[in-house]
Amino acid sequence: MSSSSSSSSSSSSSSSALTRDPALLGFVTFIVTLVIQAFHASEHIMQMLQKYVWHLTRFPGLLGTWFDFEWIHLLMNLAILLSLLATWILYTKNPGMWRDSALADAMLVFLLYFQGYHVLEHIFRVMEYLQGVLSPTPGILGRIFPVLEFHFFLNAVLTTAMIVAFVGFQPWRVVTSRRSQPLQPRRAH
């Protein structure tokens, strides 16, 4: 067997393992969402440093110089919402796949509503952008609170709640215990 067919075979068996094991798929979905959100939150931390520590006049974050567009913010937050929804669906459809935790369960539901609101904020910001409102567009509560600080707050709450849910569910324990057991082939019905 050539190395290219061997690597494609191992790649397809990995993806097959993901689809056959909801705990593993949920773990991967949740951890990828958490890593993306952590990076997103670091952008907002950098903006706060740029404003309050370095006293800059613009606060682009780490990548904002290239990617600070309302559409990108909306798509990023929508992707996070959809990924959280996928995690929640996997969790609710497969009871017992992770450690039982009322707090983690509540955090996951909270995250769906909270991130749903966050997406709504960005929908309003895109609508304002399309209407020619100067940047930064305020969104809904950005008319009451300073936009930069408000979005820092939203992302801090989101990241914290995701960490609480992830630690509460402890999905890595199930995944590591299952790695030591061979996957059973799917039976035809």
Short mmCIF file of N, CA, C and O in Angstrom, two decimals, residues 94-179:
data_model
loop_
_atom_site.label_atom_id
_atom_site.label_comp_id
_atom_site.label_asym_id
_atom_site.label_seq_id
_atom_site.Cartn_x
_atom_site.Cartn_y
_atom_site.Cartn_z
N ASN A 94 -27.58 12.36 22.86
CA ASN A 94 -26.76 11.25 23.34
C ASN A 94 -26.55 11.38 24.85
O ASN A 94 -25.45 11.67 25.31
N PRO A 95 -27.63 11.14 25.64
CA PRO A 95 -27.50 11.27 27.09
C PRO A 95 -26.39 10.37 27.63
O PRO A 95 -26.22 9.25 27.18
N GLY A 96 -25.65 10.90 28.57
CA GLY A 96 -24.60 10.13 29.21
C GLY A 96 -23.29 10.08 28.44
O GLY A 96 -22.37 9.40 28.84
N MET A 97 -23.21 10.83 27.31
CA MET A 97 -21.96 10.77 26.54
C MET A 97 -20.82 11.47 27.27
O MET A 97 -19.67 11.17 27.03
N TRP A 98 -21.15 12.43 28.13
CA TRP A 98 -20.15 13.14 28.92
C TRP A 98 -20.56 13.07 30.38
O TRP A 98 -21.64 12.62 30.72
N ARG A 99 -19.71 13.57 31.23
CA ARG A 99 -20.00 13.63 32.65
C ARG A 99 -21.28 14.44 32.87
O ARG A 99 -21.46 15.50 32.28
N ASP A 100 -22.15 13.95 33.72
CA ASP A 100 -23.40 14.64 34.03
C ASP A 100 -23.10 15.83 34.93
O ASP A 100 -22.46 15.68 35.97
N SER A 101 -23.51 17.02 34.51
CA SER A 101 -23.27 18.23 35.29
C SER A 101 -24.39 19.21 35.02
O SER A 101 -24.55 19.71 33.91
N ALA A 102 -25.18 19.50 36.05
CA ALA A 102 -26.28 20.45 35.90
C ALA A 102 -25.76 21.84 35.54
O ALA A 102 -26.36 22.55 34.72
N LEU A 103 -24.63 22.23 36.14
CA LEU A 103 -24.05 23.54 35.84
C LEU A 103 -23.59 23.61 34.39
O LEU A 103 -23.89 24.58 33.68
N ALA A 104 -22.89 22.58 33.91
CA ALA A 104 -22.44 22.57 32.52
C ALA A 104 -23.61 22.57 31.56
O ALA A 104 -23.61 23.28 30.54
N ASP A 105 -24.65 21.79 31.88
CA ASP A 105 -25.85 21.76 31.06
C ASP A 105 -26.50 23.14 30.99
O ASP A 105 -26.85 23.62 29.91
N ALA A 106 -26.63 23.79 32.13
CA ALA A 106 -27.20 25.15 32.17
C ALA A 106 -26.34 26.14 31.39
O ALA A 106 -26.87 27.00 30.68
N MET A 107 -25.02 25.99 31.50
CA MET A 107 -24.12 26.89 30.77
C MET A 107 -24.26 26.71 29.27
O MET A 107 -24.24 27.68 28.52
N LEU A 108 -24.41 25.47 28.81
CA LEU A 108 -24.56 25.22 27.38
C LEU A 108 -25.85 25.85 26.85
O LEU A 108 -25.85 26.48 25.79
N VAL A 109 -26.93 25.74 27.60
CA VAL A 109 -28.20 26.37 27.20
C VAL A 109 -28.04 27.90 27.24
O VAL A 109 -28.46 28.60 26.31
N PHE A 110 -27.43 28.41 28.31
CA PHE A 110 -27.17 29.85 28.41
C PHE A 110 -26.36 30.34 27.21
O PHE A 110 -26.66 31.39 26.64
N LEU A 111 -25.33 29.58 26.83
CA LEU A 111 -24.49 29.96 25.69
C LEU A 111 -25.29 30.10 24.41
O LEU A 111 -25.04 31.02 23.62
N LEU A 112 -26.24 29.21 24.19
CA LEU A 112 -27.06 29.30 22.98
C LEU A 112 -27.86 30.60 22.95
O LEU A 112 -27.89 31.29 21.93
N TYR A 113 -28.50 30.93 24.05
CA TYR A 113 -29.27 32.17 24.10
C TYR A 113 -28.37 33.40 24.04
O TYR A 113 -28.65 34.35 23.32
N PHE A 114 -27.30 33.37 24.80
CA PHE A 114 -26.39 34.51 24.87
C PHE A 114 -25.73 34.77 23.51
O PHE A 114 -25.70 35.90 23.04
N GLN A 115 -25.23 33.69 22.88
CA GLN A 115 -24.60 33.87 21.58
C GLN A 115 -25.65 34.21 20.52
O GLN A 115 -25.37 34.95 19.59
N GLY A 116 -26.88 33.72 20.68
CA GLY A 116 -27.96 34.12 19.78
C GLY A 116 -28.19 35.62 19.84
O GLY A 116 -28.34 36.28 18.80
N TYR A 117 -28.17 36.18 21.06
CA TYR A 117 -28.28 37.64 21.19
C TYR A 117 -27.07 38.32 20.56
O TYR A 117 -27.21 39.35 19.87
N HIS A 118 -25.89 37.79 20.78
CA HIS A 118 -24.67 38.38 20.23
C HIS A 118 -24.75 38.44 18.70
O HIS A 118 -24.39 39.44 18.08
N VAL A 119 -25.25 37.36 18.09
CA VAL A 119 -25.43 37.35 16.63
C VAL A 119 -26.44 38.43 16.22
O VAL A 119 -26.24 39.14 15.24
N LEU A 120 -27.52 38.57 16.98
CA LEU A 120 -28.52 39.60 16.70
C LEU A 120 -27.88 40.99 16.73
O LEU A 120 -28.17 41.83 15.88
N GLU A 121 -27.00 41.23 17.71
CA GLU A 121 -26.26 42.51 17.76
C GLU A 121 -25.52 42.74 16.44
O GLU A 121 -25.54 43.84 15.90
N HIS A 122 -24.86 41.69 15.96
CA HIS A 122 -24.07 41.84 14.73
C HIS A 122 -24.95 41.96 13.49
O HIS A 122 -24.56 42.63 12.53
N ILE A 123 -26.12 41.37 13.50
CA ILE A 123 -27.06 41.57 12.39
C ILE A 123 -27.47 43.04 12.33
O ILE A 123 -27.47 43.65 11.26
N PHE A 124 -27.78 43.62 13.50
CA PHE A 124 -28.13 45.04 13.54
C PHE A 124 -26.95 45.89 13.08
O PHE A 124 -27.13 46.88 12.38
N ARG A 125 -25.74 45.52 13.46
CA ARG A 125 -24.56 46.28 13.06
C ARG A 125 -24.36 46.23 11.54
O ARG A 125 -24.00 47.23 10.92
N VAL A 126 -24.60 45.07 10.93
CA VAL A 126 -24.48 44.95 9.48
C VAL A 126 -25.55 45.81 8.81
O VAL A 126 -25.28 46.51 7.83
N MET A 127 -26.78 45.78 9.35
CA MET A 127 -27.85 46.60 8.79
C MET A 127 -27.48 48.08 8.88
O MET A 127 -27.70 48.85 7.93
N GLU A 128 -26.92 48.50 10.01
CA GLU A 128 -26.49 49.90 10.15
C GLU A 128 -25.37 50.23 9.18
O GLU A 128 -25.35 51.31 8.57
N TYR A 129 -24.44 49.30 9.01
CA TYR A 129 -23.34 49.49 8.08
C TYR A 129 -23.87 49.69 6.66
O TYR A 129 -23.42 50.56 5.93
N LEU A 130 -24.85 48.86 6.28
CA LEU A 130 -25.43 48.96 4.94
C LEU A 130 -26.20 50.27 4.74
O LEU A 130 -26.34 50.75 3.62
N GLN A 131 -26.67 50.84 5.85
CA GLN A 131 -27.38 52.12 5.79
C GLN A 131 -26.43 53.30 5.85
O GLN A 131 -26.85 54.45 5.82
N GLY A 132 -25.13 53.03 5.98
CA GLY A 132 -24.13 54.10 5.97
C GLY A 132 -23.80 54.68 7.33
O GLY A 132 -23.19 55.74 7.40
N VAL A 133 -24.17 54.00 8.42
CA VAL A 133 -23.80 54.48 9.75
C VAL A 133 -22.29 54.36 9.87
O VAL A 133 -21.69 53.35 9.49
N LEU A 134 -21.66 55.40 10.40
CA LEU A 134 -20.21 55.40 10.52
C LEU A 134 -19.72 54.30 11.44
O LEU A 134 -20.41 53.89 12.36
N SER A 135 -18.50 53.86 11.17
CA SER A 135 -17.90 52.81 11.99
C SER A 135 -17.33 53.43 13.26
O SER A 135 -16.79 54.52 13.22
N PRO A 136 -17.41 52.82 14.41
CA PRO A 136 -18.05 51.53 14.61
C PRO A 136 -19.56 51.68 14.71
O PRO A 136 -20.07 52.60 15.36
N THR A 137 -20.25 50.79 14.06
CA THR A 137 -21.71 50.79 14.14
C THR A 137 -22.11 50.37 15.55
O THR A 137 -21.48 49.49 16.12
N PRO A 138 -23.12 50.99 16.14
CA PRO A 138 -23.43 50.72 17.54
C PRO A 138 -24.19 49.42 17.81
O PRO A 138 -24.05 48.84 18.88
N GLY A 139 -25.01 48.95 16.88
CA GLY A 139 -25.83 47.78 17.18
C GLY A 139 -26.97 48.17 18.11
O GLY A 139 -27.41 49.32 18.13
N ILE A 140 -27.45 47.22 18.91
CA ILE A 140 -28.61 47.47 19.78
C ILE A 140 -28.18 48.16 21.07
O ILE A 140 -28.51 49.32 21.31
N LEU A 141 -27.43 47.46 21.90
CA LEU A 141 -27.02 48.03 23.18
C LEU A 141 -25.79 48.91 23.08
O LEU A 141 -25.43 49.59 24.04
N GLY A 142 -25.14 48.93 21.91
CA GLY A 142 -24.02 49.83 21.68
C GLY A 142 -24.45 51.29 21.66
O GLY A 142 -23.63 52.20 21.70
N ARG A 143 -25.75 51.52 21.61
CA ARG A 143 -26.27 52.90 21.69
C ARG A 143 -26.29 53.37 23.15
O ARG A 143 -26.34 54.55 23.42
N ILE A 144 -26.27 52.40 24.08
CA ILE A 144 -26.30 52.72 25.50
C ILE A 144 -24.90 52.61 26.11
O ILE A 144 -24.50 53.45 26.90
N PHE A 145 -24.18 51.55 25.72
CA PHE A 145 -22.85 51.28 26.27
C PHE A 145 -21.80 51.54 25.20
O PHE A 145 -22.08 51.39 24.01
N PRO A 146 -20.58 51.89 25.60
CA PRO A 146 -19.51 52.05 24.60
C PRO A 146 -19.30 50.73 23.83
O PRO A 146 -19.20 49.67 24.45
N VAL A 147 -19.25 50.81 22.52
CA VAL A 147 -19.23 49.63 21.66
C VAL A 147 -18.03 48.72 21.96
O VAL A 147 -18.20 47.51 22.11
N LEU A 148 -16.84 49.28 22.05
CA LEU A 148 -15.64 48.48 22.28
C LEU A 148 -15.73 47.71 23.59
O LEU A 148 -15.50 46.50 23.63
N GLU A 149 -16.10 48.40 24.64
CA GLU A 149 -16.19 47.79 25.96
C GLU A 149 -17.35 46.77 26.02
O GLU A 149 -17.23 45.72 26.65
N PHE A 150 -18.45 47.08 25.36
CA PHE A 150 -19.60 46.19 25.35
C PHE A 150 -19.26 44.86 24.68
O PHE A 150 -19.57 43.79 25.20
N HIS A 151 -18.58 44.91 23.55
CA HIS A 151 -18.23 43.67 22.85
C HIS A 151 -17.11 42.91 23.59
O HIS A 151 -17.07 41.68 23.53
N PHE A 152 -16.26 43.63 24.29
CA PHE A 152 -15.30 42.95 25.17
C PHE A 152 -16.05 42.17 26.25
O PHE A 152 -15.75 41.01 26.51
N PHE A 153 -17.06 42.81 26.84
CA PHE A 153 -17.88 42.16 27.87
C PHE A 153 -18.60 40.92 27.30
O PHE A 153 -18.58 39.86 27.91
N LEU A 154 -19.24 41.07 26.13
CA LEU A 154 -19.95 39.94 25.53
C LEU A 154 -19.01 38.75 25.32
O LEU A 154 -19.36 37.61 25.65
N ASN A 155 -17.82 39.01 24.81
CA ASN A 155 -16.89 37.93 24.54
C ASN A 155 -16.28 37.35 25.82
O ASN A 155 -15.98 36.17 25.87
N ALA A 156 -16.11 38.17 26.84
CA ALA A 156 -15.61 37.66 28.12
C ALA A 156 -16.63 36.72 28.75
O ALA A 156 -16.28 35.64 29.24
N VAL A 157 -17.91 37.10 28.73
CA VAL A 157 -18.97 36.25 29.28
C VAL A 157 -19.06 34.95 28.48
O VAL A 157 -19.14 33.86 29.04
N LEU A 158 -19.04 35.06 27.17
CA LEU A 158 -19.14 33.89 26.29
C LEU A 158 -17.98 32.92 26.54
O LEU A 158 -18.20 31.71 26.71
N THR A 159 -16.78 33.42 26.57
CA THR A 159 -15.60 32.57 26.78
C THR A 159 -15.65 31.90 28.14
O THR A 159 -15.39 30.70 28.27
N THR A 160 -15.99 32.67 29.18
CA THR A 160 -16.06 32.12 30.54
C THR A 160 -17.11 31.02 30.62
O THR A 160 -16.85 29.95 31.18
N ALA A 161 -18.29 31.27 30.07
CA ALA A 161 -19.36 30.26 30.11
C ALA A 161 -18.96 29.00 29.33
O ALA A 161 -19.27 27.88 29.75
N MET A 162 -18.25 29.17 28.22
CA MET A 162 -17.79 28.00 27.46
C MET A 162 -16.79 27.18 28.27
O MET A 162 -16.86 25.95 28.26
N ILE A 163 -15.90 27.85 28.95
CA ILE A 163 -14.91 27.13 29.77
C ILE A 163 -15.60 26.40 30.91
O ILE A 163 -15.29 25.23 31.19
N VAL A 164 -16.57 27.05 31.56
CA VAL A 164 -17.31 26.41 32.65
C VAL A 164 -18.03 25.16 32.14
O VAL A 164 -17.97 24.10 32.77
N ALA A 165 -18.70 25.26 30.99
CA ALA A 165 -19.41 24.11 30.43
C ALA A 165 -18.43 23.00 30.05
O ALA A 165 -18.65 21.83 30.38
N PHE A 166 -17.34 23.35 29.41
CA PHE A 166 -16.36 22.36 28.97
C PHE A 166 -15.76 21.62 30.17
O PHE A 166 -15.68 20.40 30.19
N VAL A 167 -15.35 22.37 31.19
CA VAL A 167 -14.77 21.76 32.39
C VAL A 167 -15.82 20.93 33.13
O VAL A 167 -15.53 19.85 33.64
N GLY A 168 -17.06 21.42 33.16
CA GLY A 168 -18.13 20.68 33.83
C GLY A 168 -18.44 19.35 33.17
O GLY A 168 -18.63 18.34 33.85
N PHE A 169 -18.49 19.33 31.85
CA PHE A 169 -18.79 18.09 31.12
C PHE A 169 -17.61 17.11 31.12
O PHE A 169 -17.80 15.91 31.00
N GLN A 170 -16.41 17.64 31.18
CA GLN A 170 -15.19 16.83 31.13
C GLN A 170 -15.20 15.85 29.95
O GLN A 170 -14.98 14.64 30.12
N PRO A 171 -15.45 16.34 28.74
CA PRO A 171 -15.55 15.42 27.60
C PRO A 171 -14.25 14.69 27.30
O PRO A 171 -14.27 13.61 26.71
N TRP A 172 -13.13 15.23 27.70
CA TRP A 172 -11.86 14.57 27.44
C TRP A 172 -11.75 13.23 28.16
O TRP A 172 -11.10 12.33 27.69
N ARG A 173 -12.42 13.07 29.31
CA ARG A 173 -12.37 11.81 30.05
C ARG A 173 -13.03 10.68 29.25
O ARG A 173 -12.52 9.58 29.20
N VAL A 174 -14.17 10.97 28.66
CA VAL A 174 -14.87 9.96 27.87
C VAL A 174 -14.05 9.61 26.64
O VAL A 174 -13.89 8.45 26.29
N VAL A 175 -13.51 10.65 26.00
CA VAL A 175 -12.74 10.44 24.77
C VAL A 175 -11.49 9.62 25.08
O VAL A 175 -11.18 8.66 24.36
N THR A 176 -10.77 9.95 26.14
CA THR A 176 -9.55 9.19 26.45
C THR A 176 -9.87 7.76 26.86
O THR A 176 -9.14 6.85 26.52
N SER A 177 -10.98 7.54 27.57
CA SER A 177 -11.32 6.17 27.95
C SER A 177 -11.76 5.36 26.72
O SER A 177 -11.50 4.17 26.64
N ARG A 178 -12.38 5.99 25.77
CA ARG A 178 -12.83 5.28 24.56
C ARG A 178 -11.68 5.02 23.60
O ARG A 178 -11.74 4.09 22.81
N ARG A 179 -10.65 5.85 23.67
CA ARG A 179 -9.50 5.63 22.78
C ARG A 179 -8.81 4.31 23.09
O ARG A 179 -8.20 3.70 22.23
#
